[in-house]
PDB file of C-alpha atoms in Angstrom:
ATOM      1  CA  GLY A   4      -1.336  30.959  32.894  1.00 56.00           C
ATOM      2  CA  ALA A   5      -4.264  32.206  34.884  1.00 78.00           C
ATOM      3  CA  GLY A   6      -7.092  33.977  33.174  1.00 93.00           C
ATOM      4  CA  VAL A   7      -8.746  37.201  34.207  1.00 96.00           C
ATOM      5  CA  SER A   8      -9.724  37.115  37.849  1.00 97.00           C
ATOM      6  CA  GLN A   9     -12.257  39.235  39.683  1.00 98.00           C
ATOM      7  CA  SER A  10     -13.068  39.716  43.331  1.00 97.00           C
ATOM      8  CA  PRO A  11     -15.283  39.405  45.167  1.00 97.00           C
ATOM      9  CA  SER A  12     -17.393  36.876  43.288  1.00 96.00           C
ATOM     10  CA  ASN A  13     -20.476  38.059  45.135  1.00 97.00           C
ATOM     11  CA  LYS A  14     -21.183  41.265  47.002  1.00 97.00           C
ATOM     12  CA  VAL A  15     -24.308  42.214  48.891  1.00 98.00           C
ATOM     13  CA  THR A  16     -24.446  45.786  50.085  1.00 97.00           C
ATOM     14  CA  GLU A  17     -26.961  48.179  51.519  1.00 97.00           C
ATOM     15  CA  LYS A  18     -28.289  51.059  49.487  1.00 97.00           C
ATOM     16  CA  GLY A  19     -26.119  54.120  49.958  1.00 97.00           C
ATOM     17  CA  LYS A  20     -22.897  52.256  50.697  1.00 97.00           C
ATOM     18  CA  ASP A  21     -19.806  52.419  48.517  1.00 98.00           C
ATOM     19  CA  VAL A  22     -18.378  49.269  46.896  1.00 98.00           C
ATOM     20  CA  GLU A  23     -15.097  48.409  45.202  1.00 98.00           C
ATOM     21  CA  LEU A  24     -14.770  45.663  42.640  1.00 98.00           C
ATOM     22  CA  ARG A  25     -11.377  44.357  41.607  1.00 97.00           C
ATOM     23  CA  CYS A  26     -10.071  42.957  38.335  1.00 97.00           C
ATOM     24  CA  ASP A  27      -6.733  41.270  37.659  1.00 96.00           C
ATOM     25  CA  PRO A  28      -6.131  41.075  33.908  1.00 95.00           C
ATOM     26  CA  ILE A  29      -4.048  38.535  32.053  1.00 94.00           C
ATOM     27  CA  SER A  30      -0.375  39.414  32.295  1.00 91.00           C
ATOM     28  CA  GLY A  31       0.773  41.257  29.183  1.00 89.00           C
ATOM     29  CA  HIS A  32      -2.681  42.512  28.258  1.00 90.00           C
ATOM     30  CA  THR A  33      -2.534  46.266  27.973  1.00 89.00           C
ATOM     31  CA  ALA A  34      -6.249  46.798  27.336  1.00 90.00           C
ATOM     32  CA  LEU A  35      -8.838  46.352  30.092  1.00 93.00           C
ATOM     33  CA  TYR A  36     -12.601  46.759  29.936  1.00 94.00           C
ATOM     34  CA  TRP A  37     -15.460  46.843  32.408  1.00 96.00           C
ATOM     35  CA  TYR A  38     -18.982  45.808  31.451  1.00 96.00           C
ATOM     36  CA  ARG A  39     -22.226  45.548  33.387  1.00 96.00           C
ATOM     37  CA  GLN A  40     -24.986  43.017  32.851  1.00 93.00           C
ATOM     38  CA  ARG A  41     -28.320  43.644  34.441  1.00 92.00           C
ATOM     39  CA  LEU A  42     -30.808  40.822  34.727  1.00 88.00           C
ATOM     40  CA  GLY A  43     -32.296  39.983  31.344  1.00 82.00           C
ATOM     41  CA  GLN A  44     -30.176  42.502  29.502  1.00 85.00           C
ATOM     42  CA  GLY A  45     -27.074  42.394  27.364  1.00 85.00           C
ATOM     43  CA  LEU A  46     -23.622  43.450  28.466  1.00 90.00           C
ATOM     44  CA  GLU A  47     -23.275  47.197  28.744  1.00 92.00           C
ATOM     45  CA  PHE A  48     -19.873  48.795  28.174  1.00 91.00           C
ATOM     46  CA  LEU A  49     -18.700  50.956  31.071  1.00 94.00           C
ATOM     47  CA  ILE A  50     -15.040  51.953  30.727  1.00 93.00           C
ATOM     48  CA  TYR A  51     -11.904  51.030  28.788  1.00 90.00           C
ATOM     49  CA  PHE A  52      -8.224  51.391  29.683  1.00 91.00           C
ATOM     50  CA  GLN A  53      -5.458  51.180  27.085  1.00 87.00           C
ATOM     51  CA  GLY A  54      -1.912  51.354  28.388  1.00 83.00           C
ATOM     52  CA  ASN A  55      -1.063  54.813  29.683  1.00 82.00           C
ATOM     53  CA  SER A  56      -3.685  56.585  27.591  1.00 84.00           C
ATOM     54  CA  ALA A  57      -6.589  58.404  29.189  1.00 85.00           C
ATOM     55  CA  PRO A  58      -9.412  55.913  29.789  1.00 88.00           C
ATOM     56  CA  ASP A  59     -12.559  55.930  27.699  1.00 87.00           C
ATOM     57  CA  LYS A  60     -15.234  56.623  30.303  1.00 89.00           C
ATOM     58  CA  SER A  61     -18.052  57.102  27.832  1.00 87.00           C
ATOM     59  CA  GLY A  62     -20.065  54.163  29.155  1.00 90.00           C
ATOM     60  CA  LEU A  63     -20.142  55.121  32.824  1.00 94.00           C
ATOM     61  CA  PRO A  64     -23.821  55.647  33.726  1.00 94.00           C
ATOM     62  CA  SER A  65     -23.321  58.347  36.363  1.00 94.00           C
ATOM     63  CA  ASP A  66     -20.668  60.180  38.341  1.00 95.00           C
ATOM     64  CA  ARG A  67     -21.154  57.656  41.132  1.00 97.00           C
ATOM     65  CA  PHE A  68     -19.131  55.249  39.020  1.00 97.00           C
ATOM     66  CA  SER A  69     -15.370  55.525  38.686  1.00 96.00           C
ATOM     67  CA  ALA A  70     -12.511  53.225  37.848  1.00 96.00           C
ATOM     68  CA  GLU A  71      -8.771  53.219  38.167  1.00 95.00           C
ATOM     69  CA  ARG A  72      -6.009  51.109  36.782  1.00 94.00           C
ATOM     70  CA  THR A  73      -2.469  50.892  38.063  1.00 85.00           C
ATOM     71  CA  GLY A  74      -0.172  50.768  35.062  1.00 80.00           C
ATOM     72  CA  GLU A  75      -1.056  47.697  33.061  1.00 80.00           C
ATOM     73  CA  SER A  76      -2.222  45.629  35.989  1.00 89.00           C
ATOM     74  CA  VAL A  77      -5.038  45.657  38.504  1.00 95.00           C
ATOM     75  CA  SER A  78      -8.153  47.753  38.037  1.00 96.00           C
ATOM     76  CA  THR A  79     -10.794  48.718  40.562  1.00 97.00           C
ATOM     77  CA  LEU A  80     -14.324  49.819  39.770  1.00 98.00           C
ATOM     78  CA  THR A  81     -15.865  51.930  42.507  1.00 98.00           C
ATOM     79  CA  ILE A  82     -19.552  52.631  42.892  1.00 98.00           C
ATOM     80  CA  GLN A  83     -20.413  55.294  45.406  1.00 98.00           C
ATOM     81  CA  ARG A  84     -23.746  55.624  47.193  1.00 97.00           C
ATOM     82  CA  THR A  85     -25.053  52.435  45.608  1.00 97.00           C
ATOM     83  CA  GLN A  86     -28.625  52.289  44.378  1.00 97.00           C
ATOM     84  CA  GLN A  87     -30.824  49.260  43.780  1.00 96.00           C
ATOM     85  CA  GLU A  88     -30.544  49.750  40.026  1.00 95.00           C
ATOM     86  CA  ASP A  89     -26.798  49.138  40.350  1.00 97.00           C
ATOM     87  CA  SER A  90     -27.539  45.469  41.075  1.00 97.00           C
ATOM     88  CA  ALA A  91     -25.945  43.541  38.239  1.00 97.00           C
ATOM     89  CA  VAL A  92     -23.070  41.291  37.269  1.00 96.00           C
ATOM     90  CA  TYR A  93     -19.958  43.351  36.626  1.00 98.00           C
ATOM     91  CA  LEU A  94     -17.607  41.758  34.119  1.00 97.00           C
ATOM     92  CA  CYS A  95     -14.010  42.640  33.430  1.00 97.00           C
ATOM     93  CA  ALA A  96     -12.160  41.705  30.259  1.00 95.00           C
ATOM     94  CA  SER A  97      -8.629  42.185  29.000  1.00 93.00           C
ATOM     95  CA  SER A  98      -6.903  41.951  25.640  1.00 89.00           C
ATOM     96  CA  PHE A  99      -3.642  42.689  23.924  1.00 85.00           C
ATOM     97  CA  SER A 100      -3.102  46.236  22.767  1.00 73.00           C
ATOM     98  CA  SER A 101      -5.920  47.444  20.611  1.00 61.00           C
ATOM     99  CA  GLY A 102      -5.578  50.012  17.859  1.00 57.00           C
ATOM    100  CA  GLY A 103      -3.736  49.883  14.584  1.00 53.00           C
ATOM    101  CA  GLY A 104      -6.321  47.894  12.710  1.00 53.00           C
ATOM    102  CA  ALA A 105      -6.709  44.523  14.351  1.00 57.00           C
ATOM    103  CA  SER A 106      -9.227  43.876  17.085  1.00 66.00           C
ATOM    104  CA  TYR A 107      -7.929  41.433  19.627  1.00 76.00           C
ATOM    105  CA  GLU A 108      -9.979  38.825  21.438  1.00 84.00           C
ATOM    106  CA  GLN A 109     -11.257  39.936  24.798  1.00 89.00           C
ATOM    107  CA  TYR A 110     -10.847  37.460  27.654  1.00 93.00           C
ATOM    108  CA  PHE A 111     -13.508  37.755  30.302  1.00 95.00           C
ATOM    109  CA  GLY A 112     -13.361  37.225  34.024  1.00 97.00           C
ATOM    110  CA  PRO A 113     -15.999  35.307  35.980  1.00 96.00           C
ATOM    111  CA  GLY A 114     -17.745  38.483  37.069  1.00 96.00           C
ATOM    112  CA  THR A 115     -18.819  39.996  40.365  1.00 98.00           C
ATOM    113  CA  ARG A 116     -22.484  39.701  41.216  1.00 97.00           C
ATOM    114  CA  LEU A 117     -23.515  42.863  43.054  1.00 98.00           C
ATOM    115  CA  THR A 118     -26.783  42.977  44.957  1.00 97.00           C
ATOM    116  CA  VAL A 119     -27.905  46.254  46.484  1.00 97.00           C
ATOM    117  CA  THR A 120     -30.603  45.806  49.123  1.00 96.00           C
TER     118      THR A 120
ATOM    119  CA  ALA B   9     -25.850  55.208  17.593  1.00 77.00           C
ATOM    120  CA  GLN B  10     -24.968  51.558  17.364  1.00 83.00           C
ATOM    121  CA  ARG B  11     -27.372  48.834  18.402  1.00 89.00           C
ATOM    122  CA  VAL B  12     -27.377  45.047  18.346  1.00 94.00           C
ATOM    123  CA  THR B  13     -30.647  43.148  18.316  1.00 95.00           C
ATOM    124  CA  GLN B  14     -31.115  39.470  19.050  1.00 96.00           C
ATOM    125  CA  PRO B  15     -34.846  38.900  18.632  1.00 96.00           C
ATOM    126  CA  GLU B  16     -35.004  35.462  20.255  1.00 95.00           C
ATOM    127  CA  LYS B  17     -34.391  35.163  23.984  1.00 94.00           C
ATOM    128  CA  LEU B  18     -34.884  31.407  23.882  1.00 96.00           C
ATOM    129  CA  LEU B  19     -34.370  28.901  21.090  1.00 97.00           C
ATOM    130  CA  SER B  20     -34.831  25.148  21.292  1.00 97.00           C
ATOM    131  CA  VAL B  21     -33.885  22.676  18.582  1.00 97.00           C
ATOM    132  CA  PHE B  22     -33.523  18.915  18.439  1.00 97.00           C
ATOM    133  CA  LYS B  23     -30.113  17.315  18.203  1.00 97.00           C
ATOM    134  CA  GLY B  24     -29.093  17.001  14.589  1.00 97.00           C
ATOM    135  CA  ALA B  25     -31.400  19.762  13.412  1.00 98.00           C
ATOM    136  CA  PRO B  26     -30.097  22.972  11.842  1.00 97.00           C
ATOM    137  CA  VAL B  27     -29.881  26.009  14.053  1.00 97.00           C
ATOM    138  CA  GLU B  28     -29.821  29.708  13.275  1.00 97.00           C
ATOM    139  CA  LEU B  29     -29.414  32.421  15.883  1.00 98.00           C
ATOM    140  CA  LYS B  30     -30.403  35.780  14.553  1.00 97.00           C
ATOM    141  CA  CYS B  31     -28.496  39.012  15.002  1.00 97.00           C
ATOM    142  CA  ASN B  32     -29.219  42.384  13.431  1.00 97.00           C
ATOM    143  CA  TYR B  33     -27.275  45.535  13.961  1.00 95.00           C
ATOM    144  CA  SER B  34     -27.617  49.209  13.277  1.00 93.00           C
ATOM    145  CA  TYR B  35     -24.571  51.323  12.608  1.00 87.00           C
ATOM    146  CA  SER B  36     -23.860  53.736   9.811  1.00 80.00           C
ATOM    147  CA  GLY B  37     -20.194  52.832   9.405  1.00 80.00           C
ATOM    148  CA  SER B  38     -18.349  49.561   8.920  1.00 80.00           C
ATOM    149  CA  PRO B  39     -18.586  47.541  12.108  1.00 84.00           C
ATOM    150  CA  GLU B  40     -16.732  44.478  13.201  1.00 87.00           C
ATOM    151  CA  LEU B  41     -19.096  41.721  14.339  1.00 91.00           C
ATOM    152  CA  PHE B  42     -18.532  38.930  16.840  1.00 92.00           C
ATOM    153  CA  TRP B  43     -20.334  36.022  18.432  1.00 95.00           C
ATOM    154  CA  TYR B  44     -19.530  35.277  22.075  1.00 95.00           C
ATOM    155  CA  VAL B  45     -20.741  32.179  23.908  1.00 96.00           C
ATOM    156  CA  GLN B  46     -21.201  31.329  27.567  1.00 94.00           C
ATOM    157  CA  TYR B  47     -21.538  27.654  28.455  1.00 95.00           C
ATOM    158  CA  SER B  48     -23.016  26.635  31.788  1.00 93.00           C
ATOM    159  CA  ARG B  49     -20.719  27.603  34.672  1.00 90.00           C
ATOM    160  CA  GLN B  50     -18.086  28.940  32.299  1.00 93.00           C
ATOM    161  CA  ARG B  51     -16.902  32.389  31.335  1.00 94.00           C
ATOM    162  CA  LEU B  52     -17.979  34.370  28.362  1.00 94.00           C
ATOM    163  CA  GLN B  53     -15.671  33.530  25.461  1.00 94.00           C
ATOM    164  CA  LEU B  54     -15.237  34.440  21.830  1.00 93.00           C
ATOM    165  CA  LEU B  55     -16.790  32.000  19.376  1.00 95.00           C
ATOM    166  CA  LEU B  56     -16.057  33.701  16.089  1.00 92.00           C
ATOM    167  CA  ARG B  57     -15.651  37.042  14.337  1.00 88.00           C
ATOM    168  CA  HIS B  58     -16.661  38.031  10.848  1.00 85.00           C
ATOM    169  CA  ILE B  59     -13.227  39.102   9.654  1.00 80.00           C
ATOM    170  CA  SER B  60     -11.834  35.630  10.313  1.00 80.00           C
ATOM    171  CA  ARG B  61     -14.355  33.907   8.066  1.00 78.00           C
ATOM    172  CA  GLU B  62     -13.790  30.730  10.063  1.00 82.00           C
ATOM    173  CA  SER B  63     -15.992  27.848  11.074  1.00 86.00           C
ATOM    174  CA  ILE B  64     -15.691  27.230  14.803  1.00 89.00           C
ATOM    175  CA  LYS B  65     -17.277  24.127  16.347  1.00 93.00           C
ATOM    176  CA  GLY B  66     -19.270  23.826  13.143  1.00 94.00           C
ATOM    177  CA  PHE B  67     -20.702  27.337  13.461  1.00 96.00           C
ATOM    178  CA  THR B  68     -20.458  29.961  10.751  1.00 95.00           C
ATOM    179  CA  ALA B  69     -21.699  33.524  10.476  1.00 94.00           C
ATOM    180  CA  ASP B  70     -21.779  35.744   7.432  1.00 88.00           C
ATOM    181  CA  LEU B  71     -21.940  39.501   7.616  1.00 90.00           C
ATOM    182  CA  ASN B  72     -24.723  40.760   5.363  1.00 91.00           C
ATOM    183  CA  LYS B  73     -24.286  44.507   5.095  1.00 88.00           C
ATOM    184  CA  GLY B  74     -27.397  44.912   2.982  1.00 90.00           C
ATOM    185  CA  GLU B  75     -29.589  43.333   5.625  1.00 91.00           C
ATOM    186  CA  THR B  76     -27.347  44.491   8.500  1.00 93.00           C
ATOM    187  CA  SER B  77     -27.342  40.973   9.842  1.00 95.00           C
ATOM    188  CA  PHE B  78     -24.805  38.544  11.256  1.00 95.00           C
ATOM    189  CA  HIS B  79     -26.765  35.378  11.880  1.00 97.00           C
ATOM    190  CA  LEU B  80     -25.032  32.382  13.466  1.00 97.00           C
ATOM    191  CA  LYS B  81     -25.669  29.032  11.826  1.00 96.00           C
ATOM    192  CA  LYS B  82     -24.865  25.387  12.311  1.00 97.00           C
ATOM    193  CA  PRO B  83     -26.216  22.627  10.080  1.00 97.00           C
ATOM    194  CA  PHE B  84     -26.450  19.912  12.762  1.00 97.00           C
ATOM    195  CA  ALA B  85     -26.883  20.971  16.376  1.00 97.00           C
ATOM    196  CA  GLN B  86     -25.199  18.998  19.147  1.00 97.00           C
ATOM    197  CA  GLU B  87     -26.156  18.787  22.825  1.00 97.00           C
ATOM    198  CA  GLU B  88     -22.911  20.501  23.802  1.00 97.00           C
ATOM    199  CA  ASP B  89     -24.006  23.574  21.820  1.00 98.00           C
ATOM    200  CA  SER B  90     -26.534  24.391  24.528  1.00 98.00           C
ATOM    201  CA  ALA B  91     -25.398  27.763  25.885  1.00 97.00           C
ATOM    202  CA  MET B  92     -26.059  31.484  25.933  1.00 95.00           C
ATOM    203  CA  TYR B  93     -24.991  33.232  22.720  1.00 97.00           C
ATOM    204  CA  TYR B  94     -24.297  36.943  22.420  1.00 96.00           C
ATOM    205  CA  CYS B  95     -23.830  38.917  19.245  1.00 96.00           C
ATOM    206  CA  ALA B  96     -21.516  41.910  19.629  1.00 93.00           C
ATOM    207  CA  LEU B  97     -20.313  44.829  17.569  1.00 90.00           C
ATOM    208  CA  SER B  98     -17.194  46.967  17.625  1.00 86.00           C
ATOM    209  CA  VAL B  99     -17.519  50.294  15.834  1.00 77.00           C
ATOM    210  CA  VAL B 100     -13.871  51.202  15.447  1.00 65.00           C
ATOM    211  CA  ARG B 101     -11.527  48.492  14.321  1.00 57.00           C
ATOM    212  CA  GLY B 102      -8.926  48.059  16.992  1.00 51.00           C
ATOM    213  CA  ALA B 103     -10.679  50.162  19.617  1.00 55.00           C
ATOM    214  CA  ASN B 104     -12.313  47.047  20.833  1.00 68.00           C
ATOM    215  CA  ASN B 105     -15.026  48.120  23.250  1.00 77.00           C
ATOM    216  CA  LEU B 106     -17.986  45.958  22.389  1.00 86.00           C
ATOM    217  CA  PHE B 107     -21.701  46.587  22.162  1.00 89.00           C
ATOM    218  CA  PHE B 108     -23.682  43.454  22.947  1.00 92.00           C
ATOM    219  CA  GLY B 109     -27.120  42.139  22.157  1.00 93.00           C
ATOM    220  CA  THR B 110     -29.320  40.740  24.907  1.00 93.00           C
ATOM    221  CA  GLY B 111     -28.395  37.166  24.097  1.00 94.00           C
ATOM    222  CA  THR B 112     -30.157  34.002  22.985  1.00 96.00           C
ATOM    223  CA  ARG B 113     -30.273  30.903  25.131  1.00 96.00           C
ATOM    224  CA  LEU B 114     -29.957  27.869  22.897  1.00 98.00           C
ATOM    225  CA  THR B 115     -31.161  24.512  24.165  1.00 98.00           C
ATOM    226  CA  VAL B 116     -30.439  21.431  22.111  1.00 98.00           C
ATOM    227  CA  ILE B 117     -32.892  18.680  22.947  1.00 97.00           C
ATOM    228  CA  PRO B 118     -31.444  15.132  22.871  1.00 95.00           C
TER     229      PRO B 118
END
């Protein structure tokens, strides 16, 4: 089957605009993660969804960032009033249900490259 | 707080030579450690994890709790090993959100 997909692949936006990034996880994966990778830096955890539980938002850098997930399917990451420091590659990953002892492999999407001018 | 350090941004070795990519971590509990790899024009993918104790594509990594290290090793590098390698840590088994190092770009010279 298809892997994790993300859209758009590239997004250029002006400072101050809002953007929405989309992630389609692998069917059957109940866990979904968003990461950010700034140039020259490692991946930075943003937010984690697990089934119907409340998301772990501990990695969101500011209240301009938010994310939603519909059931166990699509997720959108929204950045409001974008700033130049938001320029990065945003990666989405999904896995089978986590918890209970075993950590499951995360499958990554191709990423969305966001450029804020 | 947890932290993953990969001291080498770039590493070049000749084909057939041994390779070691260094990874150190800081975390007071018992972490789960991973190596992820990204080949050119491909997605980030899991290479191996310490609990599996496997050798994948000839690579191995041993968790050394005393030295808080999880170095990735291969005795004979191949050209197809050229890629970006990321060490990652999960602090709660099963919770899964990963903390990544900054990555090491490995180039294997023919």
